[in-house]
Coordinates of C-alpha atoms in Angstrom, one line a residue:
X1 CA 0.0 0.0 0.0
X2 CA 3.0 2.2 1.0
X3 CA 4.4 1.9 -2.7
X4 CA 0.9 2.8 -4.4
X5 CA 0.6 5.6 -2.3
X6 CA 3.9 6.9 -3.2
X7 CA 3.4 6.5 -6.7
X8 CA 0.1 8.3 -6.7
X9 CA 1.7 11.3 -4.9
X10 CA 4.7 11.2 -7.6
X11 CA 1.9 11.1 -10.4
X12 CA 0.0 14.1 -8.4
X13 CA 3.3 16.2 -8.4
X14 CA 3.8 15.6 -12.0
X15 CA 0.3 17.1 -12.6
X16 CA 0.7 19.7 -10.6
X17 CA 3.9 20.7 -12.3
X18 CA 3.0 20.7 -15.7
X19 CA 1.9 24.1 -17.6
X20 CA -1.6 25.2 -17.5
X21 CA -1.9 25.2 -21.1
X22 CA 0.1 22.2 -22.6
X23 CA -1.5 22.4 -25.8
X24 CA -1.2 24.4 -29.0
X25 CA -3.3 27.8 -28.6
X26 CA -4.9 29.1 -31.8
X27 CA -5.2 32.9 -32.3
X28 CA -7.1 34.2 -34.9
X29 CA -6.9 37.8 -36.0
X30 CA -8.9 39.7 -38.6
X31 CA -6.9 42.5 -40.2
X32 CA -7.8 45.0 -43.1
X33 CA -4.7 45.2 -45.9
X34 CA -6.5 48.1 -47.3
X35 CA -6.9 50.4 -44.1
X36 CA -3.4 52.1 -43.8
X37 CA -4.4 52.9 -40.5
X38 CA -5.1 49.5 -38.8
X39 CA -1.6 48.4 -40.3
X40 CA 0.0 48.6 -36.9
X41 CA -2.6 46.2 -35.3
X42 CA -2.8 43.7 -38.0
X43 CA -0.6 44.0 -41.5
X44 CA 2.8 45.2 -39.7
X45 CA 2.5 42.5 -36.9
X46 CA 1.8 39.9 -39.7
X47 CA 4.8 41.3 -41.9
X48 CA 7.4 41.4 -39.1
X49 CA 6.2 38.6 -37.1
X50 CA 6.0 40.8 -34.2
X51 CA 3.2 39.1 -32.3
X52 CA 5.4 35.9 -32.0
X53 CA 8.0 38.4 -30.9
X54 CA 6.0 39.0 -27.6
X55 CA 4.1 35.8 -27.0
X56 CA 4.6 34.3 -23.4
X57 CA 6.6 30.9 -23.2
X58 CA 6.8 30.7 -19.4
X59 CA 4.5 30.0 -16.3
X60 CA 1.3 28.6 -17.6
X61 CA 2.2 29.0 -21.2
X62 CA 5.5 27.0 -20.9
X63 CA 5.6 24.6 -23.5
X64 CA 2.9 25.8 -25.4
X65 CA 2.7 26.0 -29.3
X66 CA 1.1 28.9 -31.0
X67 CA -0.9 28.6 -33.9
X68 CA -1.9 32.2 -35.6
X69 CA -4.3 32.6 -37.9
X70 CA -4.4 35.8 -40.2
X71 CA -7.7 36.5 -42.0
X72 CA -7.8 39.4 -44.4
X73 CA -11.4 41.5 -44.7
X74 CA -12.2 44.6 -47.1
X75 CA -13.8 46.6 -43.9
X76 CA -14.5 46.2 -40.1
X77 CA -18.1 44.8 -40.6
X78 CA -17.2 41.5 -41.3
X79 CA -14.6 41.2 -38.9
X80 CA -17.3 42.2 -36.2
X81 CA -19.5 39.1 -37.6
X82 CA -16.6 36.6 -37.5
X83 CA -16.0 37.4 -34.5
X84 CA -19.3 37.2 -32.8
X85 CA -19.3 33.7 -34.6
X86 CA -16.3 32.7 -32.6
X87 CA -14.1 32.5 -35.8
X88 CA -11.8 35.1 -34.6
X89 CA -10.3 36.5 -31.4
X90 CA -9.0 39.9 -32.5
X91 CA -10.1 42.5 -34.7
X92 CA -8.8 45.7 -36.0
X93 CA -10.7 48.2 -37.4
X94 CA -12.0 51.9 -37.6
X95 CA -13.7 54.0 -34.9
X96 CA -17.4 53.3 -35.9
X97 CA -17.1 49.8 -36.7
X98 CA -15.3 49.7 -33.3
X99 CA -18.3 51.2 -31.2
X100 CA -20.6 48.7 -33.6
X101 CA -18.7 45.8 -32.5
X102 CA -18.9 46.7 -28.9
X103 CA -22.8 47.4 -29.2
X104 CA -23.3 44.1 -30.8
X105 CA -21.2 42.2 -28.5
X106 CA -23.2 43.8 -25.7
X107 CA -26.6 42.9 -27.3
X108 CA -26.1 39.3 -26.2
X109 CA -26.6 38.1 -23.2
X110 CA -22.9 35.9 -22.8
X111 CA -20.6 37.8 -25.4
X112 CA -18.3 40.5 -24.8
X113 CA -15.7 42.3 -26.4
X114 CA -12.8 44.6 -25.2
X115 CA -11.4 47.5 -26.9
X116 CA -7.6 46.7 -26.0
X117 CA -5.6 49.3 -28.3
X118 CA -5.9 52.4 -30.5
X119 CA -3.1 52.3 -33.3
X120 CA -3.3 56.2 -34.5
X121 CA -5.6 59.2 -35.2
X122 CA -6.0 62.2 -37.2
X123 CA -7.3 65.1 -35.0
X124 CA -9.6 66.5 -37.4
X125 CA -10.9 63.6 -39.3
X126 CA -8.5 63.2 -42.2
X127 CA -8.6 59.9 -44.0
X128 CA -12.1 59.4 -44.8
X129 CA -13.2 60.8 -47.9
X130 CA -15.7 61.1 -50.8
X131 CA -14.5 60.8 -54.5
X132 CA -16.3 61.1 -58.1
X133 CA -15.0 60.1 -61.3
X134 CA -12.2 62.2 -62.9
X135 CA -14.6 63.8 -65.4
X136 CA -17.6 64.3 -63.3
X137 CA -18.8 67.6 -63.1
X138 CA -19.9 67.5 -59.2
X139 CA -17.5 69.6 -57.2
X140 CA -19.5 69.9 -53.8
X141 CA -21.5 67.2 -51.8
X142 CA -24.7 69.3 -52.0
X143 CA -24.7 68.3 -55.6
X144 CA -25.1 64.3 -54.7
X145 CA -28.4 64.9 -53.4
X146 CA -30.5 62.4 -55.4
X147 CA -27.4 60.6 -56.6
X148 CA -26.1 57.1 -55.9
X149 CA -23.2 56.8 -53.5
X150 CA -21.3 53.7 -52.4
X151 CA -19.8 52.8 -49.3
X152 CA -18.6 50.0 -47.1
X153 CA -22.0 49.8 -44.7
X154 CA -20.8 49.8 -41.2
X155 CA -17.6 51.3 -42.1
X156 CA -16.1 54.7 -40.8
X157 CA -16.9 56.2 -44.2
X158 CA -20.3 55.2 -43.8
X159 CA -20.5 56.8 -40.7
X160 CA -18.6 60.1 -42.0
X161 CA -22.0 60.2 -44.5
X162 CA -24.2 60.8 -41.7
X163 CA -21.9 63.4 -40.0
X164 CA -21.2 65.0 -43.9
X165 CA -25.1 65.2 -44.3
X166 CA -26.0 66.5 -40.9
X167 CA -23.1 69.2 -41.2
X168 CA -24.4 70.2 -44.6
X169 CA -28.0 70.2 -44.0
X170 CA -28.7 67.4 -46.6
X171 CA -31.6 64.9 -45.6
X172 CA -29.5 61.7 -45.5
X173 CA -32.3 59.8 -47.3
X174 CA -31.7 62.2 -50.6
X175 CA -28.6 60.0 -51.0
X176 CA -29.2 56.7 -52.8
X177 CA -26.6 54.7 -50.7
X178 CA -25.2 51.3 -51.9
X179 CA -23.1 49.1 -50.1
X180 CA -19.6 48.4 -51.8
X181 CA -16.1 47.3 -50.7
X182 CA -13.2 49.6 -51.5
X183 CA -12.0 47.3 -54.6
X184 CA -15.9 47.4 -55.9
X185 CA -16.0 51.1 -55.3
X186 CA -12.8 51.8 -56.9
X187 CA -14.1 49.7 -59.8
X188 CA -16.9 51.5 -60.2
X189 CA -15.6 55.1 -60.2
X190 CA -13.3 53.9 -62.7
X191 CA -15.8 52.9 -65.1
X192 CA -18.2 56.0 -64.0
X193 CA -21.0 53.8 -62.9
X194 CA -21.6 55.7 -59.6
X195 CA -21.8 59.5 -59.1
X196 CA -19.4 59.0 -55.9
X197 CA -17.6 56.4 -53.9
X198 CA -17.1 57.3 -50.0
X199 CA -14.5 55.1 -48.2
X200 CA -11.9 55.0 -45.2
X201 CA -7.9 55.4 -45.6
X202 CA -6.3 55.6 -47.8
X203 CA -8.7 55.1 -50.9
X204 CA -9.5 58.4 -51.6
X205 CA -5.7 59.3 -52.0
X206 CA -5.2 56.1 -54.1
X207 CA -8.1 56.7 -56.5
X208 CA -6.4 60.3 -56.8
X209 CA -2.9 58.6 -57.1
X210 CA -4.4 56.3 -59.9
X211 CA -5.5 59.3 -61.6
X212 CA -9.2 57.7 -62.2
X213 CA -10.8 60.0 -59.4
X214 CA -10.9 63.0 -57.4
X215 CA -11.7 63.8 -53.9
X216 CA -14.3 66.3 -53.3
X217 CA -15.0 66.1 -49.6
X218 CA -12.3 65.3 -47.0
X219 CA -13.3 63.6 -43.6
X220 CA -11.4 66.8 -42.0
X221 CA -14.3 68.8 -42.9
X222 CA -16.4 66.9 -40.0
X223 CA -13.6 68.4 -37.5
X224 CA -14.2 65.0 -35.7
X225 CA -11.3 63.1 -34.7
X226 CA -10.5 59.8 -37.1
X227 CA -9.4 56.7 -35.0
X228 CA -8.4 53.2 -35.6
X229 CA -7.7 50.4 -32.9
X230 CA -8.4 46.8 -32.0
X231 CA -10.9 44.5 -30.0
X232 CA -10.8 41.3 -28.5
X233 CA -13.3 38.7 -27.4
X234 CA -14.0 38.9 -23.5
X235 CA -13.8 35.2 -23.8
X236 CA -10.4 35.0 -25.1
X237 CA -8.7 37.8 -23.1
X238 CA -10.2 36.4 -19.7
X239 CA -8.7 33.0 -20.8
X240 CA -5.2 34.2 -22.1
X241 CA -4.8 37.4 -20.8
X242 CA -0.8 37.2 -21.2
X243 CA -1.5 36.7 -24.8
X244 CA -3.7 40.1 -24.9
X245 CA -0.5 41.8 -23.2
X246 CA 1.8 40.5 -26.0
X247 CA -0.3 41.6 -28.8
X248 CA -0.6 45.3 -27.2
X249 CA 3.6 45.4 -27.1
X250 CA 3.3 44.2 -30.6
X251 CA 1.2 47.3 -31.6
X252 CA 3.4 49.0 -29.5
X253 CA 6.3 48.1 -31.3
X254 CA 4.9 48.3 -34.7
X255 CA 3.8 51.9 -34.2
X256 CA 7.5 52.9 -33.5
X257 CA 8.9 50.7 -36.0
X258 CA 6.6 52.8 -38.6
X259 CA 7.6 56.4 -36.9
X260 CA 11.4 55.6 -36.8
X261 CA 11.5 55.1 -40.4
X262 CA 8.3 56.2 -42.2
X263 CA 10.2 56.2 -45.6
X264 CA 11.3 52.5 -45.3
X265 CA 8.1 51.4 -43.6
X266 CA 6.3 52.4 -46.4
X267 CA 8.5 50.3 -49.1
X268 CA 8.1 47.6 -47.1
X269 CA 4.4 47.6 -46.2
X270 CA 3.6 48.2 -50.1
X271 CA 5.1 44.8 -50.7
X272 CA 2.7 43.4 -48.4
X273 CA -0.6 45.4 -49.6
X274 CA -1.7 46.6 -52.9
X275 CA -0.9 50.2 -51.7
X276 CA 1.7 52.1 -53.4
X277 CA 4.8 53.5 -51.1
X278 CA 3.7 57.0 -52.2
X279 CA 0.3 56.9 -51.0
X280 CA 1.7 54.9 -47.4
X281 CA 4.3 57.6 -47.2
X282 CA 1.4 60.4 -47.2
X283 CA 0.0 58.7 -44.3
X284 CA 2.9 57.6 -42.2
X285 CA 5.5 60.5 -42.8
X286 CA 5.9 63.3 -40.1
X287 CA 3.0 65.4 -40.8
X288 CA 1.0 63.0 -42.3
X289 CA -2.5 61.8 -42.4
X290 CA -2.0 59.5 -39.3
X291 CA -0.4 60.2 -35.9
X292 CA 0.8 57.0 -34.5
X293 CA 0.0 56.4 -31.1
X294 CA -1.8 53.3 -29.4
X295 CA -3.0 54.9 -26.1
X296 CA -6.2 55.1 -25.0
X297 CA -6.8 58.4 -24.1
X298 CA -10.0 59.9 -22.4
X299 CA -10.5 62.2 -25.5
X300 CA -10.6 59.2 -27.8
X301 CA -13.1 57.6 -25.3
X302 CA -15.4 60.7 -25.7
X303 CA -14.8 60.4 -29.7
X304 CA -16.0 57.0 -29.8
X305 CA -18.9 58.1 -27.4
X306 CA -20.1 61.0 -29.8
X307 CA -19.7 58.3 -32.9
X308 CA -21.9 55.8 -31.0
X309 CA -24.4 58.7 -30.6
X310 CA -24.6 59.6 -34.2
X311 CA -25.0 55.6 -35.3
X312 CA -27.6 55.2 -32.5
X313 CA -29.5 58.1 -33.8
X314 CA -29.4 57.4 -37.5
X315 CA -28.7 53.7 -37.5
X316 CA -30.3 52.1 -34.7
X317 CA -27.2 50.6 -33.3
X318 CA -27.6 49.2 -29.7
X319 CA -26.5 50.9 -26.4
X320 CA -22.8 50.5 -25.7
X321 CA -21.6 50.4 -21.7
X322 CA -18.0 52.1 -22.6
X323 CA -16.8 51.2 -18.8
X324 CA -17.5 47.3 -19.4
X325 CA -16.2 47.9 -22.9
X326 CA -12.9 49.9 -22.9
X327 CA -10.2 47.9 -21.2
X328 CA -6.9 49.6 -21.2
X329 CA -5.4 47.1 -18.3
X330 CA -3.6 44.9 -21.1
X331 CA -2.0 47.8 -22.6
X332 CA -1.0 49.4 -19.0
X333 CA 0.8 46.1 -18.3
X334 CA 2.2 46.1 -22.0
X335 CA 3.8 49.4 -21.6
X336 CA 5.1 48.8 -18.0
X337 CA 6.7 45.4 -19.0
X338 CA 8.3 47.3 -21.8
X339 CA 9.7 49.9 -19.6
X340 CA 7.7 52.7 -21.2
X341 CA 5.9 55.4 -19.6
X342 CA 2.0 55.0 -20.1
X343 CA 0.7 58.6 -20.5
X344 CA -2.7 58.1 -21.7
X345 CA -4.1 60.5 -18.9
X346 CA -2.3 63.2 -20.0
X347 CA -1.5 62.7 -23.7
X348 CA -1.0 66.1 -25.7
X349 CA -3.0 65.4 -28.9
X350 CA -0.8 66.5 -32.2
X351 CA -2.7 69.2 -34.4
X352 CA -2.3 68.9 -38.0
X353 CA -1.9 72.6 -37.9
X354 CA 1.5 72.2 -36.5
X355 CA 2.5 71.2 -40.1
X356 CA 2.2 74.3 -41.7
X357 CA 5.8 75.2 -41.6
X358 CA 7.2 71.8 -42.7
X359 CA 9.2 71.5 -45.4
X360 CA 7.5 70.3 -48.8
X361 CA 8.9 67.2 -50.1
X362 CA 9.6 65.5 -53.5
X363 CA 10.0 61.4 -53.9
X364 CA 12.4 61.2 -57.1
X365 CA 12.7 57.8 -58.3
X366 CA 16.0 56.0 -57.3
X367 CA 16.8 59.3 -55.0
X368 CA 14.4 59.0 -52.2
X369 CA 12.9 61.9 -50.6
X370 CA 14.4 65.3 -50.8
X371 CA 13.0 68.4 -48.2
X372 CA 12.9 71.6 -49.4
X373 CA 13.0 75.1 -47.5
X374 CA 9.4 76.2 -49.4
X375 CA 7.1 75.7 -51.5
X376 CA 8.9 77.8 -54.1
X377 CA 12.0 76.1 -54.1
X378 CA 10.2 72.6 -54.1
X379 CA 8.3 73.7 -57.1
X380 CA 11.6 74.8 -58.7
X381 CA 13.3 71.8 -58.3
X382 CA 10.1 69.7 -59.6
X383 CA 10.4 71.8 -62.8
X384 CA 14.3 71.1 -63.0
X385 CA 13.6 67.3 -62.3
X386 CA 10.9 67.3 -65.0
X387 CA 13.2 69.2 -67.5
X388 CA 16.1 66.7 -66.7
X389 CA 13.7 63.7 -67.4
X390 CA 13.5 62.5 -63.8
X391 CA 10.7 60.2 -62.5
X392 CA 8.9 61.8 -59.9
X393 CA 7.1 59.7 -57.7
X394 CA 5.0 61.9 -55.5
X395 CA 5.4 65.6 -54.5
X396 CA 4.2 66.5 -51.0
X397 CA 3.1 69.8 -49.7
X398 CA 1.0 71.1 -46.7
X399 CA -2.6 72.9 -46.5
X400 CA -1.8 76.5 -45.4
X401 CA -4.9 76.6 -43.8
X402 CA -5.3 73.2 -42.0
X403 CA -1.7 71.4 -42.0
X404 CA -2.8 68.5 -44.1
X405 CA -0.6 66.7 -46.1
X406 CA -1.4 66.5 -49.6
X407 CA 0.2 65.3 -53.1
X408 CA 1.2 68.5 -54.7
X409 CA -0.1 67.7 -58.0
X410 CA -3.6 67.8 -56.4
X411 CA -3.0 71.2 -54.6
X412 CA -3.9 74.5 -55.6
X413 CA -1.5 77.6 -55.2
X414 CA -1.4 81.2 -54.9
X415 CA 1.6 83.1 -55.8
X416 CA 2.4 86.4 -53.9
X417 CA 6.0 87.9 -55.2
X418 CA 8.2 85.1 -54.6
X419 CA 6.2 83.5 -52.2
X420 CA 4.3 80.3 -52.9
X421 CA 1.5 78.7 -50.9
X422 CA -0.6 75.6 -51.2
X423 CA -4.1 74.7 -50.4
X424 CA -6.1 71.6 -50.4
X425 CA -9.3 72.9 -52.2
X426 CA -9.8 75.8 -54.8
X427 CA -12.1 77.3 -52.6
X428 CA -9.5 77.6 -49.9
X429 CA -6.9 78.9 -52.6
X430 CA -9.4 81.4 -53.6
X431 CA -10.3 82.7 -50.1
X432 CA -6.6 83.5 -49.3
X433 CA -5.9 84.8 -52.9
X434 CA -7.2 88.2 -52.3
X435 CA -8.0 88.7 -56.1
X436 CA -4.8 87.0 -57.6
X437 CA -4.7 84.2 -59.6
X438 CA -5.2 80.7 -58.2
X439 CA -3.1 78.1 -60.2
X440 CA -3.0 74.2 -60.6
X441 CA 0.1 72.1 -60.0
X442 CA 0.7 71.9 -63.8
X443 CA 0.2 75.8 -64.0
X444 CA 2.3 77.1 -61.1
X445 CA 5.2 74.4 -62.4
X446 CA 5.2 76.6 -65.4
X447 CA 4.9 79.9 -63.6
X448 CA 7.9 79.0 -61.1

């Protein structure tokens, strides 16, 4: 009997010493390869293997093997559907889809999701936009009344349409809104089959870069911050909290990687996605559309609450208890373990108006990014490059009113003596021209 007892005790000891998760843990992540502002929580993590870098392998996770499944989606709405169906653990998406995600989960009696990180923001709302075919005569959103507008239903651009209509006193019912993915919208604009397409980052700029459409409305006109982040199912987070912390660490690392060298990051990300490097640089460079910052600030919570009010009023979105949904504890732990200061409570938000005096740039094929002291010197350099038959990938200037970074060939220019200023819209340029001529890029290059 004594021998049997000793064997039993030994067996119990071995069981007690075994890891809590002595199996393969599957991690399913829904991401968007066509939405730049989600890249730090999806595409970059996948491309650089950053999640694997931080996954736990000690304590309960000793001996665990990980199986990471990446599923690519055209917008945030299908990611939420797959999370609710138990097919995804994490999802990265824009602001309106985020609040829809939280609301839909809380509508059930047994399921919840947590907001665990942001990825970046634009304080004024730039990133969403409305484009029309290049040859369209439409120049103002008020001309869209009675017209067909496509957008990914449930996306951030869908929410922007409600804001745009309210701001311009246009009955939303006057638009014929149809559901189209970014790729379908691009094809429809190219073929001139719809009056306009509203989409999230960076589709409007991509359409302009490809010269198949032009932007008539930038989301910055809403003056509502444009946000992106990631959510996780509560069932996964409660079971594997250390993995959620690892995911947050990876997002922090991805944001820093892009910020440290946006030129190289843009070229690498272009290889992982269909987005041209010149469009990515417009977003990721200093002064670009996207300010990279994963921290969940009180300002962003208030912005998401405002977004929820818009959707609750116009789209019958269910209530959302933000105290239960917003869960920064994983992020706070991630910052602490990385030896970084978590400053969300007192975060200073980057204002695009600070960009106005940043140097304009030219991306010349084979020569990289060149910076210039003024708009005038950039235009003269571009003129010289054209004369020398150099391939200009892109030029970049800043709207003199808002500080928004623009492709130089889509800006409007005002010349006063030897001083040149750039504007996003012809209306903005004319209001500051004081009766002097307003030039397109081609015209100003000739005059430079």
